[in-house]
Amino acid sequence: MVRELIRLEGVHRAFGAVSVLDGINLRIDEGDRIGVVGHNGSGKTTLLRTISDQKQDVGDITFAPGLRIAYLTQIRDIDEYATLEEELNRRGHQFKELEEEIAAIETKMADPSFYEGDWQPVLDRYSELQALSARSGGTDVAGHAKNILNALDLGHHPLDMPLSKLSGGERAKVALARQLVGMGEIDVFFLDEPTNHLDLPTLEWLEKFLAKFQGSQLIVSHDRFFLDRICTHILEIHDGHTRGYAGNYTAYLQQKELFLQTLADRIDKCEKEIKRLTGALQSMKRANKYDKSISQKHQMLSRSQRELKWLKRLKPKERRGLQFNLQSTEKSSLDVLDFKQASLKFEGLNRPILNKVEIGVRRGQKIGIVGANGAGKTTLLRIINKEIQLDDGIIDVRPGVEIGYFHQDHRTLDFDLTPVEQVQKLKPRMDYGDIRAMLGQFQFTKEMVSTPLKKLSGGERARIAMLKLLLEENNMLLLDEPTNHLDTDAKEAL
């Protein structure tokens, strides 16, 4: 019989007046690999956090006894001021309760009165916890992670390298490596946008790792191909409610299309029945014909109206389409910029980031920059944006070039501000009504426009960063991982 690991019954979660999860029922069994999908801000991350922390407002969340959860968060939990070794030795989510229980028992054992009672069961539990800690890597997490570091192509970095010198993709790998330590002892793995920042070889390795992992998985992702290859079930969140589908992402799309078509047919049939019954009752009234069939028809009409109301509640609300209307200022010169013998090397790396690079950018070009994590893609953009100086050579940015930069970590935003305040900071003379209208075009509701960015999802932050580019009216865009965090509709609009 399949073991039940987690059960949610009637779970509600709200933030202020905004209801995010509304009566969620969910069961996670041993071996389930569930993909969680939905538009930006639908509550996917909130669902994972609510289950992990068991902090629902209403309803019940039940864990199997001794359940152990690992959680890779969407906003990577990384200390950029730490070294690689220090970060790997920092305990992941899955070790927290284990360490707390060990510490509590050790405190009891330090009290002489402890041994006056029945202490043997406590010592047995202590031995069990110590054995579990040892199997999970004990205190030598960095040593236990060596194979994972090599698999993630991080093994060539010295362990004393500061994380601040790693690329965004490499830091994402470090966060992943720290969670993967001791995975043999984990029952459920929560992954929130695990493919963000990862290069293709790492993504392929992660897919193989998760396919072999014996525990259950709850995965939030907008990567349909990743979900296709990994998931056995799909859970869609829409308007605070969930609907489950068996199979991978492709099967989900097929089933959803069938569901929506069947729903549309039933609504159409119900509306026609209401029209027929209403017409029949009106005809009987005009003919002054009253018999027992009138009561029956009234009952049938009332039943059909209730059914129509119920069916329409099942129909997903249509969202306003997202449009990125990026307008440039005056055109730049034909020659936009040139690298001439450009060289750069970072301390601690045994290779140059740039080695006598000669390349030019011309007006109208759309240039994709590809390469492995740590190859220097972000560094190249930061050089163009004058955030990093070359060691040798020059970069010649022509007069009249106005640069707009979309950082992969959205660092140009002030996370303490609300979306309205962020726009007002950039355009202080813009009318408040115009700001609200513009934010509405970017799918921000009246509740969201007054919520600090630090409380919004990654996709919502990305939309604000895109809006910032729109308002700046640049004629050259530097886009660093612009599709990270965006849902499918937003990606297509971009």
Coordinates of C-alpha atoms in Angstrom, one line a residue:
M1 CA 0.0 0.0 0.0
V2 CA 1.3 3.5 -0.9
R3 CA 2.3 5.5 2.1
E4 CA 0.7 8.9 2.6
L5 CA 3.2 11.6 3.4
I6 CA 1.4 14.9 3.5
R7 CA -2.4 15.7 3.5
L8 CA -4.0 19.1 3.2
E9 CA -7.7 19.5 4.0
G10 CA -9.5 22.8 3.5
V11 CA -6.4 24.9 3.8
H12 CA -6.8 28.7 3.5
R13 CA -4.0 31.3 3.4
A14 CA -4.4 35.1 3.1
F15 CA -2.2 38.1 3.4
G16 CA -4.3 41.0 4.7
A17 CA -7.4 41.2 2.6
V18 CA -5.9 39.1 -0.2
S19 CA -6.9 35.4 -0.2
V20 CA -4.2 33.4 -1.9
L21 CA -5.1 29.8 -1.1
D22 CA -8.9 29.1 -0.8
G23 CA -9.9 25.7 0.6
I24 CA -7.0 23.6 -0.8
N25 CA -7.2 19.8 -0.6
L26 CA -4.1 17.8 -1.5
R27 CA -2.5 14.5 -0.8
I28 CA 1.2 13.7 -1.5
D29 CA 2.0 10.0 -1.5
E30 CA 5.3 8.2 -1.6
G31 CA 6.9 8.4 -5.0
D32 CA 4.7 11.3 -6.3
R33 CA 6.4 13.9 -8.5
I34 CA 4.0 16.7 -8.7
G35 CA 4.5 19.8 -10.8
V36 CA 2.8 23.0 -9.6
V37 CA 1.8 25.4 -12.3
G38 CA -0.1 28.7 -12.5
H39 CA 0.4 32.3 -13.5
N40 CA 2.8 34.6 -11.7
G41 CA 1.3 35.5 -8.3
S42 CA -1.2 32.6 -8.3
G43 CA 0.1 31.2 -5.0
K44 CA 2.6 28.5 -6.0
T45 CA 5.4 29.6 -3.7
T46 CA 2.8 30.3 -1.0
L47 CA 1.6 26.8 -1.2
L48 CA 5.1 25.3 -0.7
R49 CA 5.9 27.7 2.2
T50 CA 2.5 27.0 3.8
I51 CA 3.0 23.2 3.7
S52 CA 6.7 23.4 4.8
D53 CA 6.0 25.7 7.7
Q54 CA 2.5 24.4 8.5
K55 CA 1.3 28.0 8.9
Q56 CA -2.1 27.9 7.3
D57 CA -4.8 30.3 8.5
V58 CA -7.6 27.7 8.3
G59 CA -7.6 24.0 7.6
D60 CA -5.4 21.1 8.5
I61 CA -1.9 20.0 7.2
T62 CA -0.9 16.6 8.4
F63 CA 2.6 15.1 8.0
A64 CA 3.5 11.4 8.3
P65 CA 5.4 10.7 11.6
G66 CA 9.1 11.6 11.2
L67 CA 8.7 13.2 7.8
R68 CA 11.8 15.0 6.5
I69 CA 11.5 17.8 3.9
A70 CA 14.2 19.6 1.9
Y71 CA 13.3 22.9 0.3
L72 CA 15.1 24.7 -2.5
T73 CA 13.6 28.2 -2.4
Q74 CA 12.9 30.4 -5.5
I75 CA 14.9 33.3 -4.1
R76 CA 18.1 31.3 -3.4
D77 CA 19.1 31.3 0.3
I78 CA 22.7 32.3 -0.2
D79 CA 25.1 34.3 1.9
E80 CA 27.2 36.2 -0.7
Y81 CA 29.7 37.2 2.0
A82 CA 30.5 33.6 2.9
T83 CA 33.0 31.4 1.2
L84 CA 32.0 28.3 -0.7
E85 CA 33.0 26.0 2.2
E86 CA 31.2 28.1 4.8
E87 CA 28.0 28.1 2.7
L88 CA 28.1 24.3 2.2
N89 CA 28.6 23.8 5.9
R90 CA 25.6 26.0 6.7
R91 CA 22.8 23.7 7.5
G92 CA 20.1 23.2 4.9
H93 CA 16.3 23.2 5.7
Q94 CA 16.3 19.4 6.1
F95 CA 18.7 19.5 9.1
K96 CA 17.0 22.1 11.2
E97 CA 14.6 20.0 13.2
L98 CA 17.2 17.2 13.5
E99 CA 19.8 19.5 15.1
E100 CA 17.2 21.1 17.3
E101 CA 16.0 17.7 18.7
I102 CA 19.6 16.6 19.3
A103 CA 20.4 19.9 21.1
A104 CA 17.3 19.5 23.3
I105 CA 18.2 16.0 24.3
E106 CA 21.8 17.0 25.1
T107 CA 20.4 19.8 27.3
K108 CA 18.3 17.2 29.2
M109 CA 21.3 14.9 29.6
A110 CA 23.4 17.6 31.1
D111 CA 21.0 17.8 34.0
P112 CA 21.8 15.2 36.8
S113 CA 18.1 14.8 37.6
F114 CA 17.6 13.4 34.1
Y115 CA 19.0 10.0 35.2
E116 CA 16.6 9.7 38.1
G117 CA 13.7 8.8 35.7
D118 CA 13.2 6.4 32.8
W119 CA 16.1 7.7 30.6
Q120 CA 16.7 4.7 28.3
P121 CA 14.1 5.6 25.7
V122 CA 15.5 9.1 25.4
L123 CA 19.0 7.7 25.0
D124 CA 17.7 5.3 22.3
R125 CA 16.2 8.3 20.5
Y126 CA 19.5 10.2 20.8
S127 CA 21.4 7.3 19.3
E128 CA 18.9 7.1 16.4
L129 CA 19.3 10.9 15.7
Q130 CA 23.1 10.7 15.8
A131 CA 23.0 7.8 13.3
L132 CA 20.7 9.8 11.1
S133 CA 23.0 12.8 11.3
A134 CA 26.0 10.7 10.3
R135 CA 24.2 9.2 7.3
S136 CA 23.3 12.7 6.2
G137 CA 26.9 13.8 6.3
G138 CA 27.3 14.6 10.0
T139 CA 29.1 17.9 10.6
D140 CA 31.3 17.5 7.5
V141 CA 28.7 18.7 5.0
A142 CA 31.4 20.2 2.7
G143 CA 33.2 16.8 2.5
H144 CA 29.9 15.0 1.9
A145 CA 29.1 17.5 -1.0
K146 CA 32.3 16.9 -2.9
N147 CA 30.8 14.6 -5.5
I148 CA 27.9 16.9 -5.9
L149 CA 30.2 19.9 -6.5
N150 CA 32.0 18.0 -9.1
A151 CA 28.8 17.0 -10.8
L152 CA 27.7 20.6 -10.8
D153 CA 31.0 21.7 -12.3
L154 CA 32.0 23.6 -9.2
G155 CA 34.8 21.3 -8.1
H156 CA 37.5 23.5 -9.8
H157 CA 36.7 26.4 -7.5
P158 CA 38.8 26.7 -4.2
L159 CA 36.6 26.2 -1.1
D160 CA 37.8 29.5 0.3
M161 CA 36.4 31.5 -2.7
P162 CA 33.9 34.1 -1.7
L163 CA 30.5 33.5 -3.2
S164 CA 30.4 37.1 -4.3
K165 CA 32.9 36.2 -7.0
L166 CA 30.7 33.5 -8.5
S167 CA 28.2 34.1 -11.2
G168 CA 24.4 34.0 -10.6
G169 CA 24.2 30.6 -12.1
E170 CA 27.1 29.3 -10.0
R171 CA 25.5 30.7 -6.8
A172 CA 22.3 28.9 -7.8
K173 CA 24.3 25.7 -8.1
V174 CA 25.8 26.2 -4.6
A175 CA 22.2 26.7 -3.2
L176 CA 21.2 23.5 -4.9
A177 CA 24.3 21.6 -3.7
R178 CA 23.6 22.5 -0.1
Q179 CA 20.1 21.2 -0.3
L180 CA 21.2 17.9 -2.1
V181 CA 23.5 17.0 0.8
G182 CA 22.0 14.0 2.7
M183 CA 19.2 13.6 0.2
G184 CA 19.1 9.9 0.9
E185 CA 17.4 10.6 4.2
I186 CA 14.7 12.9 2.7
D187 CA 11.1 12.0 2.2
V188 CA 9.9 15.0 0.2
F189 CA 11.8 17.6 -1.8
F190 CA 10.2 21.0 -2.5
L191 CA 11.8 22.8 -5.5
D192 CA 10.7 26.3 -6.4
E193 CA 11.9 27.3 -9.9
P194 CA 14.9 24.9 -9.8
T195 CA 15.9 25.4 -13.4
N196 CA 16.4 29.2 -13.1
H197 CA 20.0 30.3 -13.7
L198 CA 21.2 26.7 -14.6
D199 CA 23.1 26.0 -17.8
L200 CA 22.1 23.0 -20.0
P201 CA 24.6 20.4 -18.7
T202 CA 23.5 21.2 -15.1
L203 CA 19.9 21.0 -16.0
E204 CA 20.4 17.6 -17.6
W205 CA 22.2 16.4 -14.5
L206 CA 19.5 17.7 -12.3
E207 CA 16.8 15.9 -14.3
K208 CA 18.7 12.6 -14.0
F209 CA 19.2 13.1 -10.3
L210 CA 15.5 13.8 -9.6
A211 CA 14.4 10.9 -11.8
K212 CA 16.5 8.6 -9.6
F213 CA 15.5 10.2 -6.3
Q214 CA 13.3 7.8 -4.3
G215 CA 11.4 10.5 -2.3
S216 CA 8.4 12.5 -3.4
Q217 CA 8.8 15.9 -5.1
L218 CA 6.7 19.1 -5.3
I219 CA 8.1 21.2 -8.1
V220 CA 7.1 24.8 -9.0
S221 CA 8.3 25.6 -12.5
H222 CA 7.4 27.4 -15.7
D223 CA 9.7 25.1 -17.7
R224 CA 7.2 22.9 -19.5
F225 CA 10.0 20.6 -20.9
F226 CA 11.4 20.0 -17.4
L227 CA 7.9 19.2 -16.1
D228 CA 7.3 16.9 -19.0
R229 CA 10.4 14.8 -18.2
I230 CA 10.1 14.7 -14.4
C231 CA 6.5 14.9 -13.2
T232 CA 3.9 12.2 -12.8
H233 CA 1.1 14.6 -11.8
I234 CA 0.4 18.3 -12.4
L235 CA -1.4 20.6 -9.9
E236 CA -2.8 23.8 -11.3
I237 CA -3.5 26.8 -9.1
H238 CA -6.0 29.4 -10.3
D239 CA -8.0 31.9 -8.4
G240 CA -6.9 30.4 -5.1
H241 CA -8.2 26.9 -6.0
T242 CA -6.3 23.8 -7.2
R243 CA -7.1 21.2 -9.8
G244 CA -5.1 18.0 -10.2
Y245 CA -4.2 16.2 -13.4
A246 CA -2.6 12.8 -13.8
G247 CA 0.5 12.6 -16.1
N248 CA 3.1 15.1 -17.2
Y249 CA 2.8 18.6 -18.5
T250 CA 1.7 17.5 -22.0
A251 CA -1.0 15.3 -20.6
Y252 CA -2.1 18.1 -18.3
L253 CA -2.5 20.4 -21.4
Q254 CA -4.6 17.8 -23.2
Q255 CA -6.8 17.1 -20.2
K256 CA -7.3 20.8 -19.4
E257 CA -8.3 21.5 -23.0
L258 CA -10.8 18.6 -22.8
F259 CA -12.1 19.9 -19.4
L260 CA -12.6 23.5 -20.7
Q261 CA -14.3 22.3 -23.9
T262 CA -16.6 20.0 -21.9
L263 CA -17.3 22.8 -19.4
A264 CA -18.1 25.2 -22.3
D265 CA -20.5 22.6 -23.8
R266 CA -22.3 22.1 -20.5
I267 CA -22.6 25.9 -20.0
D268 CA -24.0 26.3 -23.5
K269 CA -26.5 23.4 -23.0
C270 CA -27.5 24.8 -19.6
E271 CA -28.1 28.3 -21.0
K272 CA -30.2 26.9 -23.8
E273 CA -32.3 24.9 -21.3
I274 CA -32.8 28.0 -19.2
K275 CA -33.9 29.9 -22.3
R276 CA -36.3 27.1 -23.3
L277 CA -37.9 26.9 -19.9
T278 CA -38.2 30.7 -19.5
G279 CA -39.9 30.8 -22.9
A280 CA -42.2 28.0 -22.1
L281 CA -43.3 29.7 -18.8
Q282 CA -43.8 33.0 -20.5
S283 CA -46.0 31.3 -23.2
M284 CA -48.1 29.6 -20.5
K285 CA -48.5 32.9 -18.7
R286 CA -49.6 34.6 -21.9
A287 CA -52.1 31.8 -22.6
N288 CA -53.3 32.1 -19.1
K289 CA -52.6 28.3 -18.7
Y290 CA -52.0 27.2 -15.2
D291 CA -51.5 23.6 -14.2
K292 CA -49.1 21.4 -12.2
S293 CA -46.5 21.5 -15.0
I294 CA -45.9 25.2 -14.2
S295 CA -44.5 24.2 -10.8
Q296 CA -42.4 21.5 -12.4
K297 CA -41.0 23.9 -14.9
H298 CA -40.2 26.5 -12.2
Q299 CA -38.3 23.8 -10.3
M300 CA -36.4 22.7 -13.4
L301 CA -35.6 26.4 -14.2
S302 CA -34.3 27.0 -10.6
R303 CA -32.2 23.8 -10.8
S304 CA -30.7 24.8 -14.2
Q305 CA -29.9 28.3 -12.9
R306 CA -28.1 26.8 -9.9
E307 CA -26.2 24.5 -12.2
L308 CA -25.2 27.4 -14.5
K309 CA -23.9 29.4 -11.6
W310 CA -21.9 26.4 -10.4
L311 CA -20.5 25.7 -13.8
K312 CA -19.4 29.4 -14.3
R313 CA -17.6 29.2 -11.0
L314 CA -15.5 26.4 -12.5
K315 CA -14.6 28.4 -15.5
P316 CA -11.2 30.1 -15.0
K317 CA -11.3 33.9 -15.0
E318 CA -9.6 35.4 -18.1
R319 CA -6.6 37.6 -17.3
R320 CA -5.8 40.8 -19.2
G321 CA -3.1 40.1 -21.8
L322 CA 0.3 41.3 -21.0
Q323 CA 2.1 43.6 -23.5
F324 CA 5.6 44.9 -23.3
N325 CA 5.5 48.1 -25.4
L326 CA 9.2 49.1 -25.3
Q327 CA 9.8 52.4 -27.0
S328 CA 13.3 53.7 -27.7
T329 CA 14.5 57.3 -27.4
E330 CA 16.3 58.9 -30.4
K331 CA 18.2 56.3 -32.4
S332 CA 21.8 55.8 -31.5
S333 CA 24.6 56.0 -34.1
L334 CA 25.0 53.1 -36.5
D335 CA 28.0 51.9 -34.5
V336 CA 26.8 51.3 -30.9
L337 CA 29.8 50.0 -29.1
D338 CA 33.1 48.2 -29.7
F339 CA 35.4 46.0 -27.6
K340 CA 39.0 46.4 -28.5
Q341 CA 41.6 43.9 -27.1
A342 CA 39.4 43.6 -24.0
S343 CA 40.8 41.5 -21.2
L344 CA 39.6 40.7 -17.7
K345 CA 40.6 38.2 -15.1
F346 CA 39.2 37.6 -11.6
E347 CA 41.4 36.7 -8.6
G348 CA 41.1 33.1 -7.7
L349 CA 40.2 31.9 -11.3
N350 CA 42.8 30.1 -13.3
R351 CA 41.5 31.4 -16.6
P352 CA 40.6 34.9 -18.0
I353 CA 37.0 36.0 -18.2
L354 CA 37.8 37.9 -21.4
N355 CA 41.0 37.5 -23.4
K356 CA 41.7 40.2 -26.0
V357 CA 38.1 40.3 -27.1
E358 CA 37.4 42.1 -30.4
I359 CA 33.7 42.5 -31.0
G360 CA 31.3 45.3 -32.2
V361 CA 27.6 45.9 -31.7
R362 CA 25.6 47.7 -34.4
R363 CA 22.2 49.4 -34.3
G364 CA 19.3 47.1 -34.7
Q365 CA 21.2 43.9 -33.8
K366 CA 19.7 41.4 -31.4
I367 CA 22.5 39.4 -29.9
G368 CA 22.1 36.3 -27.7
I369 CA 24.9 35.6 -25.3
V370 CA 25.3 31.9 -24.4
G371 CA 27.8 29.9 -22.4
A372 CA 28.1 27.7 -19.3
N373 CA 27.5 29.1 -15.8
G374 CA 30.5 31.1 -14.8
A375 CA 31.7 31.7 -18.4
G376 CA 31.3 35.5 -18.0
K377 CA 27.9 36.3 -19.6
T378 CA 26.7 38.6 -16.8
T379 CA 30.2 40.0 -16.5
L380 CA 30.2 41.1 -20.1
L381 CA 26.9 43.0 -19.6
R382 CA 28.2 44.6 -16.4
I383 CA 31.3 45.8 -18.3
I384 CA 29.1 47.4 -21.0
N385 CA 27.1 49.0 -18.1
K386 CA 30.3 50.4 -16.6
E387 CA 29.9 48.4 -13.4
I388 CA 33.2 46.5 -13.9
Q389 CA 36.4 47.9 -15.3
L390 CA 38.6 46.0 -17.8
D391 CA 42.1 45.0 -16.9
D392 CA 43.3 45.8 -20.4
G393 CA 41.9 47.1 -23.6
I394 CA 39.0 49.4 -24.1
I395 CA 35.2 49.4 -24.5
D396 CA 34.0 52.3 -26.7
V397 CA 30.3 53.1 -26.1
R398 CA 29.2 55.7 -28.6
P399 CA 27.7 59.0 -27.6
G400 CA 23.9 59.0 -27.6
V401 CA 23.6 55.3 -26.5
E402 CA 21.1 55.1 -23.6
I403 CA 21.5 51.7 -21.8
G404 CA 18.7 49.9 -20.0
Y405 CA 19.8 47.0 -17.8
F406 CA 17.6 44.1 -16.6
H407 CA 19.6 42.4 -13.9
Q408 CA 18.9 38.7 -13.3
D409 CA 18.5 39.4 -9.6
H410 CA 16.4 42.6 -10.1
R411 CA 19.0 44.6 -8.1
T412 CA 17.8 47.9 -9.8
L413 CA 14.6 47.7 -7.8
D414 CA 14.0 48.9 -4.3
F415 CA 12.3 45.9 -2.6
D416 CA 11.0 48.1 0.3
L417 CA 8.9 50.1 -2.2
T418 CA 5.5 49.2 -3.5
P419 CA 4.9 49.0 -7.3
V420 CA 3.3 52.4 -7.2
E421 CA 6.2 53.9 -5.2
Q422 CA 8.7 52.3 -7.6
V423 CA 7.1 54.0 -10.6
Q424 CA 6.8 57.3 -8.7
K425 CA 10.5 57.2 -7.9
L426 CA 11.3 57.0 -11.6
K427 CA 8.5 59.3 -12.8
P428 CA 7.6 61.6 -9.9
R429 CA 5.4 63.8 -12.1
M430 CA 3.3 61.0 -13.5
D431 CA -0.4 61.1 -12.5
Y432 CA -1.4 58.5 -9.9
G433 CA -4.3 57.3 -12.1
D434 CA -1.9 56.8 -15.0
I435 CA 0.4 54.8 -12.8
R436 CA -2.5 52.5 -11.6
A437 CA -3.6 52.1 -15.2
M438 CA -0.1 51.1 -16.3
L439 CA 0.3 48.7 -13.5
G440 CA -3.0 47.2 -14.4
Q441 CA -1.7 46.6 -17.9
F442 CA 1.1 44.6 -16.3
Q443 CA -1.4 42.5 -14.4
F444 CA -1.1 44.1 -11.0
T445 CA -4.3 44.1 -9.0
K446 CA -5.4 46.9 -6.7
E447 CA -4.1 44.8 -3.7
M448 CA -0.8 44.1 -5.3
V449 CA 0.0 47.8 -6.2
S450 CA 0.3 48.6 -2.5
T451 CA 2.3 45.5 -1.5
P452 CA 6.1 45.9 -1.0
L453 CA 8.1 44.2 -3.7
K454 CA 9.9 42.0 -1.1
K455 CA 6.5 40.3 -0.6
L456 CA 5.8 39.8 -4.3
S457 CA 6.7 36.7 -6.3
G458 CA 9.8 36.5 -8.5
G459 CA 7.6 36.8 -11.6
E460 CA 5.9 39.9 -10.3
R461 CA 9.2 41.5 -9.5
A462 CA 10.4 40.7 -13.0
R463 CA 7.3 42.5 -14.5
I464 CA 8.1 45.6 -12.4
A465 CA 11.7 45.4 -13.7
M466 CA 10.4 45.3 -17.3
L467 CA 8.0 48.2 -16.6
K468 CA 11.0 50.2 -15.3
L469 CA 12.8 49.5 -18.7
L470 CA 9.7 50.7 -20.5
L471 CA 9.6 54.0 -18.6
E472 CA 13.3 54.7 -19.0
E473 CA 13.0 54.8 -22.8
N474 CA 16.4 53.5 -23.7
N475 CA 17.8 52.6 -27.1
M476 CA 20.0 49.7 -26.0
L477 CA 18.8 46.9 -23.7
L478 CA 21.0 44.5 -21.7
L479 CA 18.7 41.6 -20.6
D480 CA 20.2 39.1 -18.2
E481 CA 18.0 36.0 -17.9
P482 CA 14.8 38.0 -18.6
T483 CA 12.6 35.0 -18.7
N484 CA 13.5 33.7 -15.2
H485 CA 10.4 33.6 -13.0
L486 CA 8.1 34.7 -15.8
D487 CA 5.0 32.5 -16.5
T488 CA 4.3 31.2 -20.0
D489 CA 2.1 34.1 -21.1
A490 CA 4.6 36.7 -19.9
K491 CA 7.4 34.9 -21.7
E492 CA 5.4 34.9 -25.0
A493 CA 4.6 38.6 -24.5
L494 CA 8.2 39.4 -23.9

